[in-house]
Coordinates of N, CA and C in Angstrom, one line a residue:
X6 N -49.8 30.7 30.3 CA -49.0 29.7 29.8 C -47.4 30.4 29.8
X7 N -47.3 31.6 29.3 CA -45.9 32.1 29.2 C -45.3 32.2 30.7
X8 N -46.3 32.4 31.7 CA -46.0 32.8 32.8 C -45.2 31.7 33.7
X9 N -45.5 30.5 33.0 CA -45.0 29.3 33.6 C -43.5 29.0 33.1
X10 N -43.1 29.6 32.1 CA -41.6 29.5 31.8 C -40.7 29.8 32.9
X11 N -40.5 31.0 33.3 CA -39.6 31.4 34.3 C -39.6 30.5 35.4
X12 N -40.6 29.9 35.6 CA -40.7 29.0 37.0 C -39.9 27.6 36.6
X13 N -40.3 27.3 35.4 CA -39.6 26.0 34.7 C -38.1 26.2 34.5
X14 N -37.9 27.3 33.9 CA -36.5 27.7 34.0 C -35.7 27.7 35.3
X15 N -36.3 28.3 36.2 CA -35.7 28.4 37.7 C -35.5 27.1 38.3
X16 N -36.6 26.2 37.8 CA -36.2 24.6 38.5 C -35.2 24.1 38.0
X17 N -35.0 24.1 36.5 CA -33.9 23.4 35.9 C -32.6 24.2 36.0
X18 N -32.6 25.4 36.4 CA -31.3 26.0 36.4 C -30.4 25.7 37.5
X19 N -29.2 24.9 37.3 CA -28.2 24.8 38.5 C -27.7 25.9 39.1
X20 N -27.7 26.0 40.5 CA -27.2 27.1 41.3 C -25.9 27.5 41.1
X21 N -25.4 28.7 41.6 CA -24.1 29.0 41.2 C -23.2 28.1 42.3
X22 N -23.6 27.4 43.3 CA -23.0 26.8 44.3 C -22.2 25.6 43.7
X23 N -22.7 25.1 42.4 CA -21.9 24.1 41.9 C -20.5 24.5 41.5
X24 N -20.3 25.8 41.2 CA -19.1 26.2 40.8 C -18.2 26.2 42.1
X25 N -18.8 26.4 43.2 CA -18.1 26.4 44.6 C -17.5 24.8 44.7
X26 N -18.6 24.0 44.5 CA -18.4 22.6 44.6 C -17.3 22.1 43.5
X27 N -17.3 22.5 42.4 CA -16.4 22.2 41.5 C -14.8 22.7 42.2
X28 N -14.8 23.7 42.7 CA -13.5 24.3 43.2 C -13.2 23.6 44.3
X29 N -14.0 23.0 45.2 CA -13.8 22.3 46.5 C -13.1 20.9 45.8
X30 N -13.8 20.3 44.7 CA -13.2 19.0 44.1 C -11.8 19.2 43.7
X31 N -11.6 20.3 43.0 CA -10.3 20.8 42.5 C -9.2 20.7 43.6
X32 N -9.4 21.5 44.7 CA -8.6 21.7 45.8 C -8.3 20.3 46.4
X33 N -9.6 19.6 46.8 CA -9.5 18.4 47.3 C -8.5 17.3 46.6
X34 N -8.6 17.3 45.1 CA -7.8 16.6 44.3 C -6.3 16.8 44.6
X35 N -5.9 18.0 44.9 CA -4.3 18.3 45.1 C -4.1 17.6 46.4
X36 N -5.2 18.0 47.6 CA -4.9 17.5 48.9 C -4.7 16.0 49.0
X37 N -5.5 15.3 48.1 CA -5.5 14.0 48.0 C -4.2 13.3 47.5
X38 N -3.7 14.0 46.4 CA -2.4 14.0 45.7 C -1.4 13.7 47.0
X39 N -1.1 14.9 47.6 CA -0.1 15.2 48.5 C -0.4 13.9 49.6
X40 N -1.5 13.9 49.9 CA -1.6 12.9 51.2 C -1.2 11.3 50.4
X41 N -1.6 10.9 49.6 CA -1.5 9.6 48.9 C 0.0 9.6 48.6
X42 N 0.6 10.6 47.9 CA 2.1 10.5 47.8 C 2.8 10.3 49.0
X43 N 2.6 11.2 50.0 CA 3.2 11.2 51.4 C 3.3 9.8 51.8
X44 N 2.1 9.1 52.0 CA 1.8 7.8 52.5 C 2.8 6.8 51.8
X45 N 2.6 7.1 50.4 CA 3.4 6.0 49.6 C 4.9 5.9 49.9
X46 N 5.5 7.2 49.9 CA 7.0 7.3 50.2 C 7.4 7.5 51.5
X47 N 6.3 7.5 52.5 CA 6.8 7.6 53.8 C 7.4 6.3 54.6
X48 N 8.2 6.2 55.1 CA 8.8 4.8 55.5 C 9.5 4.2 54.5
X49 N 9.8 4.8 53.4 CA 10.5 4.0 52.4 C 11.9 3.6 52.8
X50 N 12.5 4.2 53.6 CA 13.9 4.0 54.0 C 13.9 2.9 55.1
X51 N 12.6 2.7 55.8 CA 12.8 1.5 56.8 C 13.0 0.2 56.1
X52 N 12.7 0.0 54.7 CA 12.9 -1.3 54.2 C 14.3 -1.5 53.7
X53 N 15.1 -0.5 53.9 CA 16.5 -0.5 53.3 C 17.7 -1.0 54.4
X54 N 18.4 -1.8 54.1 CA 19.5 -2.3 54.9 C 20.6 -1.3 54.8
X55 N 21.1 -0.7 55.6 CA 22.2 0.3 55.8 C 23.6 -0.6 55.8
X56 N 24.5 -0.1 55.0 CA 25.9 -0.5 55.3 C 27.1 0.5 55.0
X57 N 27.9 0.7 55.9 CA 28.9 1.7 55.7 C 30.1 1.1 55.3
X58 N 30.5 1.8 54.3 CA 31.8 1.1 53.4 C 32.8 2.1 53.1
X59 N 34.1 1.7 53.0 CA 34.6 0.4 52.7 C 34.5 -0.6 54.1
X60 N 34.3 -1.9 53.7 CA 34.3 -2.9 54.7 C 33.3 -4.1 54.0
X61 N 33.0 -5.0 55.0 CA 32.1 -5.9 54.8 C 30.9 -6.2 55.8
X62 N 29.8 -6.6 55.3 CA 28.6 -6.6 56.1 C 27.7 -7.6 55.5
X63 N 26.8 -8.2 56.6 CA 25.9 -9.2 56.3 C 24.7 -8.4 55.9
X64 N 24.0 -8.9 55.0 CA 22.5 -8.6 54.4 C 21.7 -9.6 54.7
X65 N 20.7 -9.8 55.3 CA 19.7 -10.7 55.5 C 18.3 -10.4 54.6
X66 N 18.5 -11.1 53.4 CA 17.7 -11.0 52.2 C 16.5 -12.1 52.2
X67 N 15.4 -11.6 52.5 CA 14.4 -12.6 53.1 C 13.5 -13.1 51.8
X68 N 13.6 -12.3 50.7 CA 12.9 -12.9 49.5 C 13.6 -13.1 48.4
X69 N 13.3 -14.0 47.5 CA 14.1 -14.0 46.2 C 13.7 -12.8 45.2
X70 N 14.6 -12.7 44.3 CA 14.1 -11.6 43.3 C 15.3 -10.5 43.1
X71 N 14.9 -9.4 42.7 CA 15.8 -8.4 42.2 C 15.8 -7.5 43.4
X72 N 17.1 -7.0 43.8 CA 17.4 -6.2 44.7 C 18.3 -4.8 43.9
X73 N 18.3 -3.7 44.8 CA 18.8 -2.5 44.1 C 19.9 -2.0 45.3
X74 N 21.1 -1.7 45.0 CA 22.2 -1.1 46.0 C 22.0 0.5 45.7
X75 N 21.8 1.2 46.6 CA 21.5 2.6 46.6 C 22.9 3.2 47.3
X76 N 23.2 4.4 46.8 CA 24.3 5.1 47.4 C 23.4 6.3 48.1
X77 N 23.9 6.2 49.6 CA 23.1 7.3 50.2 C 24.1 8.4 50.5
X78 N 23.9 9.4 49.6 CA 24.7 10.6 49.8 C 24.4 11.5 50.7
X79 N 23.1 11.3 51.3 CA 22.9 11.9 52.6 C 22.2 10.9 53.4
X80 N 22.9 10.7 54.4 CA 22.4 9.8 55.5 C 22.8 9.9 56.7
X81 N 22.1 9.0 57.4 CA 22.2 9.0 59.0 C 22.3 7.6 59.4
X82 N 23.4 7.1 60.2 CA 23.7 5.7 60.6 C 24.0 6.0 62.1
X83 N 23.1 5.5 62.9 CA 23.3 5.8 64.4 C 23.1 7.3 64.6
X84 N 24.3 7.7 65.3 CA 24.4 9.2 65.5 C 25.3 10.0 64.3
X85 N 25.5 9.2 63.5 CA 26.8 10.0 62.7 C 25.8 10.2 61.3
X86 N 26.1 11.5 60.8 CA 25.5 12.1 59.7 C 26.6 12.1 58.8
X87 N 26.2 11.4 57.4 CA 27.2 11.4 56.2 C 26.4 12.3 55.2
X88 N 27.3 13.0 54.6 CA 26.9 13.9 53.4 C 28.1 14.0 52.4
X89 N 27.6 13.8 51.0 CA 28.8 14.0 50.0 C 28.1 13.9 48.8
X90 N 28.9 13.5 47.7 CA 28.7 13.8 46.2 C 27.7 12.5 46.0
X91 N 26.8 12.5 44.9 CA 26.0 11.4 44.6 C 26.8 10.5 43.7
X92 N 28.2 10.9 43.4 CA 29.0 9.9 42.4 C 30.0 9.0 43.2
X93 N 29.8 7.9 43.1 CA 30.7 6.9 43.5 C 32.1 6.6 42.6
X94 N 33.1 6.8 43.0 CA 34.2 6.4 42.2 C 35.2 5.7 42.7
X95 N 35.5 4.6 41.9 CA 36.5 3.5 42.4 C 36.2 2.6 43.4
X96 N 35.1 2.4 43.9 CA 34.6 1.5 44.7 C 34.2 0.1 44.1
X97 N 35.1 -0.9 44.7 CA 34.9 -2.2 44.1 C 33.9 -3.1 45.1
X98 N 32.8 -3.7 44.5 CA 31.7 -4.2 45.2 C 31.9 -5.6 44.9
X99 N 31.4 -6.7 46.0 CA 31.3 -8.0 45.6 C 30.0 -8.5 46.4
X100 N 29.6 -9.6 46.1 CA 28.3 -10.1 47.0 C 28.2 -11.5 46.8
X101 N 28.4 -12.2 48.0 CA 28.3 -13.8 48.1 C 27.3 -14.3 48.8
X102 N 26.8 -15.5 48.7 CA 25.9 -16.4 49.7 C 26.8 -16.8 50.7
X103 N 26.4 -16.5 52.0 CA 27.1 -17.1 53.3 C 27.0 -18.5 53.5
X104 N 25.9 -19.0 52.9 CA 25.5 -20.3 52.9 C 26.3 -21.3 52.1
X105 N 26.6 -20.7 51.0 CA 27.0 -21.4 49.7 C 28.6 -21.0 49.1
X106 N 28.7 -19.6 49.7 CA 30.1 -19.1 49.0 C 29.9 -18.6 47.7
X107 N 28.8 -18.9 47.1 CA 28.7 -18.6 45.5 C 28.4 -17.1 45.4
X108 N 29.2 -16.5 44.5 CA 29.3 -15.2 44.1 C 27.9 -14.8 43.6
X109 N 27.4 -13.7 43.7 CA 26.3 -12.9 43.0 C 26.6 -11.9 42.1
X110 N 26.3 -11.8 41.0 CA 26.5 -10.9 39.9 C 26.1 -9.7 40.3
X111 N 26.9 -8.5 40.3 CA 26.4 -7.2 40.4 C 26.6 -6.5 39.3
X112 N 25.6 -5.5 38.6 CA 25.7 -4.9 37.6 C 25.2 -3.5 37.7
X113 N 25.4 -2.6 37.0 CA 25.2 -1.0 37.1 C 23.7 -1.1 37.1
X114 N 22.9 -0.2 37.7 CA 21.5 0.0 37.9 C 21.0 0.5 36.5
X115 N 20.1 -0.4 35.9 CA 19.2 0.2 34.8 C 18.5 1.4 35.0
X116 N 17.9 1.4 36.0 CA 17.1 2.7 36.2 C 17.5 3.6 37.3
X117 N 17.4 4.7 36.8 CA 18.1 5.9 37.5 C 17.0 6.4 38.8
X118 N 17.0 5.5 39.9 CA 16.0 6.0 40.9 C 16.6 6.8 42.1
X119 N 15.9 7.9 42.2 CA 16.4 8.7 43.5 C 15.3 8.6 44.8
X120 N 15.6 8.8 45.8 CA 14.6 9.1 47.0 C 15.3 9.8 48.0
X121 N 14.3 10.4 48.6 CA 14.6 11.5 49.7 C 13.7 11.4 50.7
X122 N 14.0 11.1 51.7 CA 12.9 10.8 53.0 C 13.7 10.5 54.2
X123 N 13.2 11.1 55.4 CA 13.5 10.7 56.7 C 15.0 11.3 56.8
X124 N 15.3 12.2 56.2 CA 16.9 12.8 56.3 C 18.0 12.0 55.4
X125 N 17.4 11.1 54.8 CA 18.2 10.4 53.7 C 18.0 10.4 52.2
X126 N 18.9 10.7 51.6 CA 18.8 10.8 50.2 C 19.8 9.7 49.5
X127 N 19.0 9.0 48.3 CA 19.8 8.1 47.7 C 19.8 7.8 46.3
X128 N 20.5 7.3 45.7 CA 20.6 7.2 44.1 C 20.8 6.0 43.8
X129 N 20.3 5.1 42.9 CA 20.4 3.8 42.5 C 21.9 3.6 41.9
X130 N 22.5 2.6 42.4 CA 24.1 2.5 42.2 C 24.2 1.2 41.4
X131 N 23.7 -0.1 42.1 CA 24.0 -1.3 41.5 C 22.8 -2.1 41.6
X132 N 22.8 -3.4 41.0 CA 21.5 -4.3 41.1 C 21.8 -5.5 41.0
X133 N 21.1 -6.4 41.7 CA 21.4 -7.9 41.7 C 20.3 -8.7 41.9
X134 N 20.3 -10.0 41.5 CA 19.2 -10.9 41.6 C 19.6 -12.2 42.5
X135 N 18.6 -12.5 43.3 CA 19.1 -13.8 44.0 C 17.8 -14.9 43.8
X136 N 18.2 -16.2 43.5 CA 17.1 -17.1 43.7 C 16.7 -17.7 44.9
X137 N 17.6 -17.6 46.0 CA 17.4 -18.2 47.2 C 17.6 -17.1 48.2
X138 N 16.6 -16.9 49.1 CA 16.6 -16.0 50.3 C 17.7 -16.7 51.4
X139 N 18.4 -15.5 52.1 CA 19.2 -15.9 53.1 C 20.2 -15.0 53.5
X140 N 21.2 -15.2 54.1 CA 22.3 -14.2 54.5 C 23.5 -14.2 53.5
X141 N 23.6 -13.0 53.1 CA 24.4 -12.7 51.9 C 25.7 -11.7 52.5
X142 N 26.8 -11.7 52.0 CA 27.9 -10.9 52.5 C 28.3 -9.8 51.4
X143 N 28.1 -8.6 51.8 CA 28.4 -7.5 50.8 C 29.7 -6.9 51.2
X144 N 30.6 -7.0 50.3 CA 32.2 -6.2 50.4 C 32.1 -5.1 49.4
X145 N 32.7 -4.1 50.0 CA 32.8 -3.1 49.2 C 34.5 -2.5 49.6
X146 N 35.4 -2.2 48.7 CA 36.7 -1.6 49.1 C 37.2 -1.0 47.9
X147 N 38.1 0.2 48.2 CA 38.8 0.7 47.3 C 40.0 0.0 46.7
X148 N 40.6 0.3 45.6 CA 41.5 -0.5 45.1 C 42.6 -0.3 45.9
X149 N 43.6 -1.3 45.9 CA 44.9 -1.0 46.7 C 45.8 0.0 46.3
X150 N 46.0 1.1 47.5 CA 46.8 2.1 47.0 C 45.9 3.5 46.8
X151 N 44.6 3.0 46.9 CA 43.7 4.3 46.6 C 43.0 4.3 47.7
X152 N 42.9 5.7 48.2 CA 41.8 6.1 49.5 C 40.4 6.7 48.8
X153 N 39.7 6.5 49.5 CA 38.3 7.0 49.3 C 37.3 7.4 50.6
X154 N 36.6 8.1 50.6 CA 35.7 8.3 51.7 C 34.7 7.3 52.2
X155 N 34.4 7.4 53.4 CA 33.2 6.4 54.0 C 32.1 6.7 53.5
X156 N 31.4 5.9 52.8 CA 29.8 6.2 52.2 C 28.9 5.1 52.7
X157 N 27.7 5.3 52.7 CA 26.6 4.5 53.0 C 26.1 4.0 51.9
X158 N 26.1 2.8 51.8 CA 25.0 2.0 50.8 C 23.7 1.5 51.4
X159 N 22.8 1.2 50.7 CA 21.5 0.8 51.3 C 21.1 0.0 50.3
X160 N 20.5 -1.2 50.8 CA 20.1 -2.3 49.9 C 18.6 -2.6 50.3
X161 N 17.8 -2.6 49.3 CA 16.4 -2.9 49.2 C 15.8 -3.5 47.9
X162 N 14.5 -3.8 48.1 CA 13.8 -4.5 47.1 C 12.5 -3.9 46.8
X163 N 12.2 -3.5 45.3 CA 10.9 -3.0 45.2 C 11.0 -1.4 45.3
X164 N 11.8 -0.9 45.7 CA 12.0 0.7 46.0 C 11.4 1.4 44.7
X165 N 12.0 1.1 43.7 CA 11.7 2.0 42.5 C 10.3 1.6 42.2
X166 N 9.8 0.5 42.2 CA 8.3 0.2 41.9 C 7.3 0.9 42.8
X167 N 7.7 1.0 44.1 CA 7.0 1.6 45.1 C 7.0 3.3 44.9
X168 N 8.1 3.7 44.3 CA 8.1 5.1 44.1 C 7.0 5.6 43.1
X169 N 7.3 4.7 41.9 CA 6.5 4.8 40.4 C 5.0 4.7 40.8
X170 N 4.7 3.7 41.6 CA 3.3 3.4 41.9 C 2.5 4.5 42.5
X171 N 3.5 5.1 43.7 CA 2.8 6.0 44.4 C 2.7 7.5 43.7
X172 N 3.6 7.7 42.9 CA 3.6 8.8 41.9 C 2.5 8.6 40.9
X173 N 2.4 7.5 40.2 CA 1.2 7.3 39.2 C -0.2 7.4 40.0
X174 N -0.3 6.6 41.1 CA -1.4 6.6 41.8 C -2.2 8.3 42.1
X175 N -1.1 9.0 42.5 CA -1.4 10.4 43.3 C -1.9 11.1 41.9
X176 N -1.1 10.8 40.6 CA -1.4 11.8 39.4 C -2.7 11.2 39.2
X177 N -3.1 10.1 39.3 CA -4.5 9.6 38.7 C -5.6 10.1 39.4
X178 N -5.3 10.3 40.9 CA -6.2 10.9 41.8 C -6.5 12.5 41.1
X179 N -5.4 13.2 41.4 CA -5.5 14.4 41.0 C -5.9 14.8 39.6
X180 N -5.6 14.2 38.6 CA -6.2 14.6 37.3 C -7.8 13.9 37.3
X181 N -8.0 12.8 38.1 CA -9.6 12.5 37.8 C -10.2 13.5 38.7
X182 N -9.9 14.3 39.6 CA -10.6 15.2 40.3 C -10.6 16.6 39.5
X183 N -9.5 16.8 38.7 CA -9.6 18.0 37.9 C -10.6 17.8 36.7
X184 N -10.6 16.5 36.3 CA -11.6 16.3 35.3 C -13.0 16.4 35.6
X185 N -13.3 15.9 36.8 CA -14.5 16.0 37.5 C -15.0 17.5 37.4
X186 N -14.1 18.3 38.2 CA -14.2 19.6 38.4 C -14.5 20.4 37.1
X187 N -13.7 20.0 36.0 CA -14.0 20.9 34.8 C -15.1 20.5 34.2
X188 N -15.7 19.1 34.4 CA -17.0 18.7 33.7 C -18.0 19.4 34.5
X189 N -17.9 19.5 35.8 CA -19.1 20.1 36.5 C -19.0 21.6 36.2
X190 N -18.0 22.5 35.9 CA -18.1 23.8 35.4 C -18.7 23.8 34.1
X191 N -18.2 23.2 33.3 CA -18.7 23.0 32.0 C -20.3 22.7 32.1
X192 N -20.7 21.7 32.7 CA -22.1 21.2 32.8 C -22.8 22.6 33.3
X193 N -22.6 23.1 34.6 CA -23.3 24.1 35.3 C -23.5 25.2 34.1
X194 N -22.3 25.8 33.4 CA -22.3 26.9 32.8 C -23.2 26.7 31.5
X195 N -23.3 25.4 30.9 CA -24.2 25.2 29.6 C -25.7 25.3 30.3
X196 N -25.9 24.3 31.4 CA -27.4 24.6 31.7 C -27.7 26.0 32.3
X197 N -26.9 26.6 32.8 CA -27.3 28.0 33.3 C -27.6 28.8 32.2
X198 N -26.7 28.9 31.1 CA -27.1 29.5 29.9 C -28.3 29.2 29.1
X199 N -28.5 27.9 29.1 CA -29.7 27.4 28.3 C -31.0 28.1 29.1
X200 N -30.9 28.0 30.3 CA -31.8 28.3 31.2 C -32.2 29.9 31.1
X201 N -31.0 30.5 30.9 CA -31.2 32.2 30.8 C -31.9 32.2 29.4
X202 N -31.6 31.6 28.5 CA -32.2 31.7 27.0 C -33.7 31.6 27.0
X203 N -34.2 30.6 28.0 CA -35.5 30.3 28.0 C -36.2 31.3 28.6
X204 N -35.6 31.9 29.6 CA -36.3 33.2 30.6 C -36.6 34.2 29.5
X205 N -35.3 34.5 28.8 CA -35.3 35.6 27.7 C -36.3 35.3 26.6
X206 N -36.4 34.2 26.0 CA -37.2 33.8 25.1 C -38.1 32.6 25.5
X207 N -39.3 32.9 26.2 CA -39.8 31.9 26.7 C -40.8 30.8 25.8
X208 N -40.7 31.3 24.5 CA -41.4 30.5 23.7 C -40.5 29.6 23.1
X209 N -39.1 29.6 23.2 CA -38.1 28.8 22.6 C -38.1 27.4 23.4
X210 N -38.1 26.4 22.9 CA -37.9 25.1 23.4 C -36.6 24.9 23.7

């Protein structure tokens, strides 16, 4: 009867390969974190309409809702590269509907959103909301008698939400994988310990 215990213990003992599996899950979690985050943020700049100011430009705003105007302190427009400070000083901006001429209220961005993708880096500058989609005219000028550098503004919708969603989704994946890996290591360690105890004390249940 006693001779059966080592066999039983051997059958229920998890192999050390489970530690290796836990390590694979841990590494895979970080790999998936990077992939999901990259996919979420890649092409972020494609949905942004660029405007070089001072000057006036038309924006085709296809959806109603809230929009953010970003200052792209690192940017590329055509073949020209722009690089400067994140701070915008003295620039007076206005927005109006081309169809009705109605002014749209611009306010300072409540969220401090940053992005860096495709050689472009921007920080949230202003925000506004429209009820009707259409063509809008954005004007940005320095006050009379004051000079300032040419800068790039980029206008888009849902950029901050996309960044937050991508980050939170990636973190959920990596922490989920870490949790599974830790649980697997603990389970394997406990089961191997109990199996070892049964081998050393075959009459202990």
